[in-house]
MMTF fields as JSON, N, C-alpha, C and O atoms, coordinates in Angstrom:
{
  "mmtfVersion": "1.0.0",
  "mmtfProducer": "UNKNOWN",
  "numBonds": 327,
  "numAtoms": 328,
  "numGroups": 82,
  "numChains": 1,
  "numModels": 1,
  "chainsPerModel": [1],
  "groupsPerChain": [82],
  "chainIdList": ["A"],
  "bondAtomList": [4, 2, 8, 6, 12, 10, 16, 14, 20, 18, 24, 22, 28, 26, 32, 30, 36, 34, 40, 38, 44, 42, 48, 46, 52, 50, 56, 54, 60, 58, 64, 62, 68, 66, 72, 70, 76, 74, 80, 78, 84, 82, 88, 86, 92, 90, 96, 94, 100, 98, 104, 102, 108, 106, 112, 110, 116, 114, 120, 118, 124, 122, 128, 126, 132, 130, 136, 134, 140, 138, 144, 142, 148, 146, 152, 150, 156, 154, 160, 158, 164, 162, 168, 166, 172, 170, 176, 174, 180, 178, 184, 182, 188, 186, 192, 190, 196, 194, 200, 198, 204, 202, 208, 206, 212, 210, 216, 214, 220, 218, 224, 222, 228, 226, 232, 230, 236, 234, 240, 238, 244, 242, 248, 246, 252, 250, 256, 254, 260, 258, 264, 262, 268, 266, 272, 270, 276, 274, 280, 278, 284, 282, 288, 286, 292, 290, 296, 294, 300, 298, 304, 302, 308, 306, 312, 310, 316, 314, 320, 318, 324, 322],
  "bondOrderList": [1, 1, 1, 1, 1, 1, 1, 1, 1, 1, 1, 1, 1, 1, 1, 1, 1, 1, 1, 1, 1, 1, 1, 1, 1, 1, 1, 1, 1, 1, 1, 1, 1, 1, 1, 1, 1, 1, 1, 1, 1, 1, 1, 1, 1, 1, 1, 1, 1, 1, 1, 1, 1, 1, 1, 1, 1, 1, 1, 1, 1, 1, 1, 1, 1, 1, 1, 1, 1, 1, 1, 1, 1, 1, 1, 1, 1, 1, 1, 1, 1],
  "groupList": [{"groupName": "PRO", "atomNameList": ["N", "CA", "C", "O"], "elementList": ["N", "C", "C", "O"], "formalChargeList": [0, 0, 0, 0], "bondAtomList": [1, 0, 2, 1, 3, 2], "bondOrderList": [1, 1, 2], "singleLetterCode": "P", "chemCompType": "L-PEPTIDE LINKING"}, {"groupName": "THR", "atomNameList": ["N", "CA", "C", "O"], "elementList": ["N", "C", "C", "O"], "formalChargeList": [0, 0, 0, 0], "bondAtomList": [1, 0, 2, 1, 3, 2], "bondOrderList": [1, 1, 2], "singleLetterCode": "T", "chemCompType": "L-PEPTIDE LINKING"}, {"groupName": "GLU", "atomNameList": ["N", "CA", "C", "O"], "elementList": ["N", "C", "C", "O"], "formalChargeList": [0, 0, 0, 0], "bondAtomList": [1, 0, 2, 1, 3, 2], "bondOrderList": [1, 1, 2], "singleLetterCode": "E", "chemCompType": "L-PEPTIDE LINKING"}, {"groupName": "TYR", "atomNameList": ["N", "CA", "C", "O"], "elementList": ["N", "C", "C", "O"], "formalChargeList": [0, 0, 0, 0], "bondAtomList": [1, 0, 2, 1, 3, 2], "bondOrderList": [1, 1, 2], "singleLetterCode": "Y", "chemCompType": "L-PEPTIDE LINKING"}, {"groupName": "ALA", "atomNameList": ["N", "CA", "C", "O"], "elementList": ["N", "C", "C", "O"], "formalChargeList": [0, 0, 0, 0], "bondAtomList": [1, 0, 2, 1, 3, 2], "bondOrderList": [1, 1, 2], "singleLetterCode": "A", "chemCompType": "L-PEPTIDE LINKING"}, {"groupName": "ASN", "atomNameList": ["N", "CA", "C", "O"], "elementList": ["N", "C", "C", "O"], "formalChargeList": [0, 0, 0, 0], "bondAtomList": [1, 0, 2, 1, 3, 2], "bondOrderList": [1, 1, 2], "singleLetterCode": "N", "chemCompType": "L-PEPTIDE LINKING"}, {"groupName": "LYS", "atomNameList": ["N", "CA", "C", "O"], "elementList": ["N", "C", "C", "O"], "formalChargeList": [0, 0, 0, 0], "bondAtomList": [1, 0, 2, 1, 3, 2], "bondOrderList": [1, 1, 2], "singleLetterCode": "K", "chemCompType": "L-PEPTIDE LINKING"}, {"groupName": "LEU", "atomNameList": ["N", "CA", "C", "O"], "elementList": ["N", "C", "C", "O"], "formalChargeList": [0, 0, 0, 0], "bondAtomList": [1, 0, 2, 1, 3, 2], "bondOrderList": [1, 1, 2], "singleLetterCode": "L", "chemCompType": "L-PEPTIDE LINKING"}, {"groupName": "VAL", "atomNameList": ["N", "CA", "C", "O"], "elementList": ["N", "C", "C", "O"], "formalChargeList": [0, 0, 0, 0], "bondAtomList": [1, 0, 2, 1, 3, 2], "bondOrderList": [1, 1, 2], "singleLetterCode": "V", "chemCompType": "L-PEPTIDE LINKING"}, {"groupName": "ASP", "atomNameList": ["N", "CA", "C", "O"], "elementList": ["N", "C", "C", "O"], "formalChargeList": [0, 0, 0, 0], "bondAtomList": [1, 0, 2, 1, 3, 2], "bondOrderList": [1, 1, 2], "singleLetterCode": "D", "chemCompType": "L-PEPTIDE LINKING"}, {"groupName": "ARG", "atomNameList": ["N", "CA", "C", "O"], "elementList": ["N", "C", "C", "O"], "formalChargeList": [0, 0, 0, 0], "bondAtomList": [1, 0, 2, 1, 3, 2], "bondOrderList": [1, 1, 2], "singleLetterCode": "R", "chemCompType": "L-PEPTIDE LINKING"}, {"groupName": "ILE", "atomNameList": ["N", "CA", "C", "O"], "elementList": ["N", "C", "C", "O"], "formalChargeList": [0, 0, 0, 0], "bondAtomList": [1, 0, 2, 1, 3, 2], "bondOrderList": [1, 1, 2], "singleLetterCode": "I", "chemCompType": "L-PEPTIDE LINKING"}, {"groupName": "GLY", "atomNameList": ["N", "CA", "C", "O"], "elementList": ["N", "C", "C", "O"], "formalChargeList": [0, 0, 0, 0], "bondAtomList": [1, 0, 2, 1, 3, 2], "bondOrderList": [1, 1, 2], "singleLetterCode": "G", "chemCompType": "PEPTIDE LINKING"}, {"groupName": "GLN", "atomNameList": ["N", "CA", "C", "O"], "elementList": ["N", "C", "C", "O"], "formalChargeList": [0, 0, 0, 0], "bondAtomList": [1, 0, 2, 1, 3, 2], "bondOrderList": [1, 1, 2], "singleLetterCode": "Q", "chemCompType": "L-PEPTIDE LINKING"}, {"groupName": "TRP", "atomNameList": ["N", "CA", "C", "O"], "elementList": ["N", "C", "C", "O"], "formalChargeList": [0, 0, 0, 0], "bondAtomList": [1, 0, 2, 1, 3, 2], "bondOrderList": [1, 1, 2], "singleLetterCode": "W", "chemCompType": "L-PEPTIDE LINKING"}, {"groupName": "MET", "atomNameList": ["N", "CA", "C", "O"], "elementList": ["N", "C", "C", "O"], "formalChargeList": [0, 0, 0, 0], "bondAtomList": [1, 0, 2, 1, 3, 2], "bondOrderList": [1, 1, 2], "singleLetterCode": "M", "chemCompType": "L-PEPTIDE LINKING"}, {"groupName": "SER", "atomNameList": ["N", "CA", "C", "O"], "elementList": ["N", "C", "C", "O"], "formalChargeList": [0, 0, 0, 0], "bondAtomList": [1, 0, 2, 1, 3, 2], "bondOrderList": [1, 1, 2], "singleLetterCode": "S", "chemCompType": "L-PEPTIDE LINKING"}, {"groupName": "PHE", "atomNameList": ["N", "CA", "C", "O"], "elementList": ["N", "C", "C", "O"], "formalChargeList": [0, 0, 0, 0], "bondAtomList": [1, 0, 2, 1, 3, 2], "bondOrderList": [1, 1, 2], "singleLetterCode": "F", "chemCompType": "L-PEPTIDE LINKING"}, {"groupName": "CYS", "atomNameList": ["N", "CA", "C", "O"], "elementList": ["N", "C", "C", "O"], "formalChargeList": [0, 0, 0, 0], "bondAtomList": [1, 0, 2, 1, 3, 2], "bondOrderList": [1, 1, 2], "singleLetterCode": "C", "chemCompType": "L-PEPTIDE LINKING"}],
  "groupTypeList": [0, 1, 2, 3, 4, 5, 6, 7, 8, 9, 10, 11, 12, 13, 1, 0, 4, 14, 11, 4, 13, 10, 11, 12, 8, 1, 2, 6, 10, 15, 10, 3, 11, 7, 4, 12, 16, 10, 1, 8, 6, 12, 2, 1, 1, 2, 11, 11, 15, 1, 3, 4, 2, 13, 17, 18, 7, 2, 18, 7, 4, 4, 2, 4, 6, 4, 4, 6, 9, 10, 4, 10, 16, 6, 4, 4, 1, 0, 4, 16, 9, 4],
  "groupIdList": [1, 2, 3, 4, 5, 6, 7, 8, 9, 10, 11, 12, 13, 14, 15, 16, 17, 18, 19, 20, 21, 22, 23, 24, 25, 26, 27, 28, 29, 30, 31, 32, 33, 34, 35, 36, 37, 38, 39, 40, 41, 42, 43, 44, 45, 46, 47, 48, 49, 50, 51, 52, 53, 54, 55, 56, 57, 58, 59, 60, 61, 62, 63, 64, 65, 66, 67, 68, 69, 70, 71, 72, 73, 74, 75, 76, 77, 78, 79, 80, 81, 82],
  "secStructList": [7, 2, 2, 2, 2, 2, 2, 2, 2, 2, 2, 2, 6, 1, 7, 2, 2, 2, 2, 2, 2, 2, 2, 6, 7, 7, 2, 2, 2, 2, 2, 2, 2, 2, 2, 1, 3, 3, 3, 3, 6, 6, 3, 3, 3, 3, 7, 7, 7, 7, 2, 2, 2, 2, 2, 2, 2, 2, 2, 2, 2, 2, 2, 2, 2, 2, 2, 2, 2, 2, 2, 2, 2, 2, 2, 2, 1, 7, 7, 7, 7, 7],
  "xCoordList": [0.812, 0.0, 0.851, 0.523, 1.94, 2.801, 3.429, 3.499, 3.884, 4.493, 3.484, 3.826, 2.244, 1.202, 0.904, 0.761, 0.81, 0.555, 1.677, 1.413, 2.913, 4.043, 4.008, 4.335, 3.613, 3.487, 2.42, 2.601, 1.299, 0.23, 0.698, 0.421, 1.398, 1.909, 2.871, 2.839, 3.72, 4.633, 3.854, 4.205, 2.797, 1.985, 1.274, 1.112, 0.853, 0.148, 1.095, 0.698, 2.338, 3.33, 3.228, 3.683, 2.644, 2.529, 3.114, 3.404, 3.281, 3.826, 2.788, 1.586, 3.247, 2.294, 1.399, 0.236, 1.913, 1.094, -0.045, -1.178, 0.247, -0.766, -1.833, -3.029, -1.388, -2.312, -3.17, -4.386, -2.542, -3.274, -4.41, -5.525, -4.123, -5.145, -6.329, -7.48, -6.051, -7.117, -7.918, -9.081, -7.313, -8.071, -8.657, -9.331, -8.398, -9.036, -8.401, -9.084, -7.075, -6.357, -5.264, -4.916, -4.737, -3.651, -2.348, -2.214, -1.407, -0.087, 0.543, 1.219, 0.319, 0.87, 0.306, 1.054, -1.005, -1.64, -1.03, -0.761, -0.817, -0.24, 1.169, 1.532, 1.96, 3.311, 3.261, 4.063, 2.319, 2.178, 1.796, 2.327, 0.889, 0.479, 1.68, 1.891, 2.465, 3.617, 4.726, 5.455, 4.853, 5.87, 5.408, 6.221, 4.091, 3.554, 3.496, 2.998, 4.005, 3.961, 4.174, 4.538, 3.935, 4.237, 4.699, 4.275, 5.571, 6.111, 5.715, 5.971, 5.095, 4.689, 5.214, 4.922, 5.99, 6.571, 7.276, 7.137, 8.031, 8.817, 8.048, 8.636, 6.741, 5.929, 5.523, 4.901, 5.88, 5.586, 4.269, 4.027, 3.433, 2.135, 2.068, 2.444, 1.588, 1.423, 0.274, -0.766, 0.482, -0.553, -0.989, -0.167, -2.27, -2.832, -3.821, -4.662, -3.722, -4.666, -6.055, -6.204, -7.049, -8.429, -8.781, -8.076, -9.88, -10.329, -10.618, -10.286, -11.235, -11.558, -10.286, -10.251, -9.246, -7.97, -7.369, -6.877, -7.41, -6.876, -7.652, -7.052, -8.97, -9.8, -9.465, -9.348, -9.31, -8.972, -7.61, -7.454, -6.63, -5.311, -5.403, -4.77, -6.188, -6.345, -7.022, -6.653, -8.002, -8.672, -7.704, -7.682, -6.905, -5.92, -4.884, -4.467, -4.465, -3.491, -4.095, -3.418, -5.359, -6.028, -6.156, -5.953, -6.486, -6.611, -5.259, -5.168, -4.209, -2.863, -2.47, -1.888, -2.784, -2.485, -3.29, -2.751, -4.566, -5.414, -4.905, -4.911, -4.471, -3.943, -2.673, -2.478, -1.804, -0.58, -0.921, -0.32, -1.888, -2.299, -2.882, -2.609, -3.688, -4.261, -3.161, -3.196, -2.187, -1.079, -0.272, 0.109, -0.012, 0.723, -0.053, 0.514, -1.349, -2.206, -2.254, -2.21, -2.345, -2.393, -1.078, -1.084, 0.04, 1.359, 1.564, 2.256, 0.969, 1.149, 0.215, 0.467, -0.856, -1.825, -1.371, -1.142, -1.24, -0.844, -1.951, -3.137, -1.543, -2.504, -3.281, -2.706, -4.586, -5.43, -5.413, -5.25, -5.581, -5.619, -7.075, -7.689, -7.618, -9.029, -9.259, -10.4],
  "yCoordList": [-1.216, 0.0, 1.274, 2.24, 1.275, 2.456, 2.724, 3.87, 1.67, 1.822, 2.406, 3.288, 1.925, 2.425, 3.893, 4.69, 4.254, 5.649, 6.544, 7.63, 6.105, 6.896, 7.039, 8.102, 5.971, 6.051, 7.064, 7.837, 7.045, 7.997, 9.431, 10.319, 9.654, 11.002, 11.448, 12.603, 10.534, 10.866, 11.239, 12.195, 10.488, 10.781, 12.121, 12.837, 12.451, 13.724, 14.895, 15.921, 14.741, 15.78, 17.01, 18.087, 16.864, 17.967, 17.508, 16.327, 18.445, 18.103, 17.338, 17.5, 16.509, 15.836, 16.82, 16.512, 17.978, 18.98, 19.47, 19.617, 19.717, 20.157, 19.082, 19.374, 17.838, 16.719, 16.548, 16.381, 16.588, 16.424, 17.433, 17.086, 18.671, 19.719, 19.402, 19.634, 18.877, 18.604, 17.346, 17.247, 16.386, 15.176, 15.196, 14.252, 16.268, 16.439, 15.692, 15.279, 15.517, 14.913, 15.879, 16.817, 15.642, 16.494, 16.118, 15.02, 17.034, 16.746, 15.567, 14.732, 15.506, 14.421, 13.084, 12.119, 13.016, 11.783, 11.393, 10.217, 12.367, 12.091, 11.518, 10.574, 12.081, 11.563, 10.122, 9.286, 9.837, 8.471, 7.505, 6.397, 7.916, 7.061, 6.743, 5.594, 7.765, 7.573, 6.767, 6.033, 6.901, 6.133, 4.698, 3.778, 4.521, 3.187, 2.807, 1.737, 3.681, 3.387, 4.671, 5.714, 4.556, 5.64, 5.028, 3.935, 5.741, 5.246, 6.212, 7.414, 5.667, 6.442, 5.717, 4.541, 6.434, 5.881, 4.553, 3.599, 4.514, 3.336, 2.194, 1.168, 2.356, 1.301, 1.715, 2.759, 0.887, 1.187, 0.531, -0.649, 1.336, 0.872, 1.038, 2.082, 0.002, 0.091, 1.044, 1.029, 1.863, 2.801, 2.378, 2.228, 2.192, 1.818, 2.893, 3.307, 3.347, 4.367, 3.751, 2.575, 4.566, 4.116, 4.067, 4.625, 3.392, 3.351, 4.764, 5.097, 5.593, 6.96, 7.751, 8.496, 7.585, 8.267, 7.758, 8.544, 6.456, 5.87, 6.385, 6.751, 6.415, 6.892, 8.338, 8.681, 9.181, 10.587, 10.714, 11.51, 9.938, 9.979, 9.511, 10.092, 8.465, 7.976, 9.015, 9.166, 9.728, 10.784, 11.919, 12.406, 12.344, 13.399, 12.943, 13.73, 11.68, 11.147, 11.108, 11.437, 10.709, 10.663, 12.067, 12.261, 13.031, 14.408, 14.965, 15.686, 14.639, 15.098, 14.525, 15.228, 13.249, 12.621, 13.279, 13.563, 13.525, 14.165, 15.566, 15.967, 16.302, 17.651, 17.602, 18.431, 16.621, 16.467, 16.097, 16.621, 15.193, 14.782, 15.959, 16.118, 16.785, 17.973, 18.932, 19.485, 19.127, 20.037, 19.517, 20.284, 18.2, 17.589, 17.722, 18.045, 17.47, 17.544, 18.97, 19.192, 19.927, 21.337, 21.757, 22.502, 21.285, 21.628, 20.979, 21.537, 19.806, 19.09, 19.581, 19.34, 20.261, 20.745, 22.093, 23.036, 22.181, 23.468, 24.51, 24.181, 25.745, 26.833, 27.009, 26.97, 27.202, 27.386, 28.859, 29.744, 29.099, 30.465, 30.888, 30.799, 31.338, 31.7, 33.098, 33.561],
  "zCoordList": [0.0, 0.0, 0.0, -0.689, 0.77, 0.821, -0.534, -0.977, -1.19, -2.511, -3.488, -4.276, -3.447, -4.339, -4.044, -4.971, -2.779, -2.408, -2.923, -3.439, -2.789, -3.284, -4.806, -5.335, -5.516, -6.978, -7.381, -8.322, -6.648, -6.955, -6.719, -7.526, -5.624, -5.33, -6.436, -6.862, -6.896, -8.001, -9.251, -9.943, -9.544, -10.731, -10.614, -11.602, -9.408, -9.191, -9.424, -9.976, -9.006, -9.272, -8.39, -8.773, -7.229, -6.28, -4.948, -4.761, -4.033, -2.724, -1.904, -2.115, -0.973, -0.089, 0.669, 0.93, 1.019, 1.717, 0.817, 1.276, -0.443, -1.417, -1.554, -1.546, -1.679, -1.844, -0.595, -0.692, 0.573, 1.837, 1.946, 2.334, 1.604, 1.693, 0.779, 1.149, -0.398, -1.36, -1.059, -1.45, -0.37, -0.064, 1.346, 1.757, 2.08, 3.381, 4.531, 5.469, 4.459, 5.584, 6.034, 5.316, 7.21, 7.69, 6.987, 6.445, 7.004, 6.446, 7.198, 6.598, 8.503, 9.314, 8.844, 8.686, 8.618, 8.135, 6.78, 6.535, 5.917, 4.604, 4.751, 4.049, 5.656, 5.9, 6.402, 5.986, 7.295, 7.813, 6.692, 6.62, 5.828, 4.703, 3.827, 3.439, 3.519, 2.633, 3.301, 2.632, 4.612, 5.349, 5.599, 5.691, 5.708, 5.968, 7.436, 7.787, 8.293, 9.73, 10.519, 9.976, 11.808, 12.732, 14.031, 14.408, 14.709, 15.975, 17.088, 17.012, 18.108, 19.279, 20.505, 20.724, 21.295, 22.525, 22.267, 23.032, 21.178, 20.852, 20.215, 19.872, 20.051, 19.442, 18.033, 17.838, 17.053, 15.656, 15.248, 15.504, 14.609, 14.141, 12.634, 12.1, 11.943, 10.496, 10.179, 10.837, 9.17, 8.727, 7.332, 6.429, 7.173, 5.875, 5.465, 6.263, 4.225, 3.787, 3.639, 3.306, 3.89, 3.75, 2.266, 1.425, 1.965, 0.573, 0.066, -1.072, 0.906, 0.493, 0.165, -0.814, 0.985, 0.716, -0.593, -1.402, -0.796, -2.026, -3.235, -4.246, -3.138, -4.237, -4.591, -5.767, -3.577, -3.815, -4.498, -5.424, -4.049, -4.692, -6.138, -7.02, -6.388, -7.756, -8.644, -9.809, -8.11, -8.879, -9.206, -10.336, -8.226, -8.482, -9.504, -10.354, -9.43, -10.393, -11.792, -12.766, -11.902, -13.205, -13.787, -14.986, -12.962, -13.442, -13.861, -14.855, -13.116, -13.489, -14.845, -15.671, -15.078, -16.369, -17.48, -18.55, -17.239, -18.241, -18.574, -19.738, -17.572, -17.8, -18.642, -19.532, -18.357, -19.154, -20.592, -21.53, -20.766, -22.103, -22.886, -24.076, -22.208, -22.87, -23.29, -24.389, -22.414, -22.726, -23.912, -24.797, -23.924, -25.036, -26.34, -27.383, -26.268, -27.445, -27.985, -29.195, -27.072, -27.461, -28.117, -29.097, -27.582, -28.129, -29.499, -30.351, -29.714, -30.982, -32.068, -33.249, -31.7, -32.668, -33.223, -32.466, -34.565, -35.146, -34.943, -34.923, -34.796, -34.613, -35.905, -36.993, -35.785, -36.97, -37.372, -36.533, -38.649, -39.179, -39.263, -40.327, -38.173, -38.123, -38.59, -38.611]
}
């Protein structure tokens, strides 16, 4: 799960803080998701993202891809002489 979350963040192309704000979690929660665990008083606990968090990351990644595709398409299309 941590590897997948990191791949999604890479695809989104924004900082974890930016992403956290948009998906409605704290920056700390986002760091825990990306690390896969948290340690409190010497005890490490595995952190797994919820389905809702995963869905939001997937939506942001899909939109980032669509935006890149639109930009590429726009750059490849010659300007029309209107």
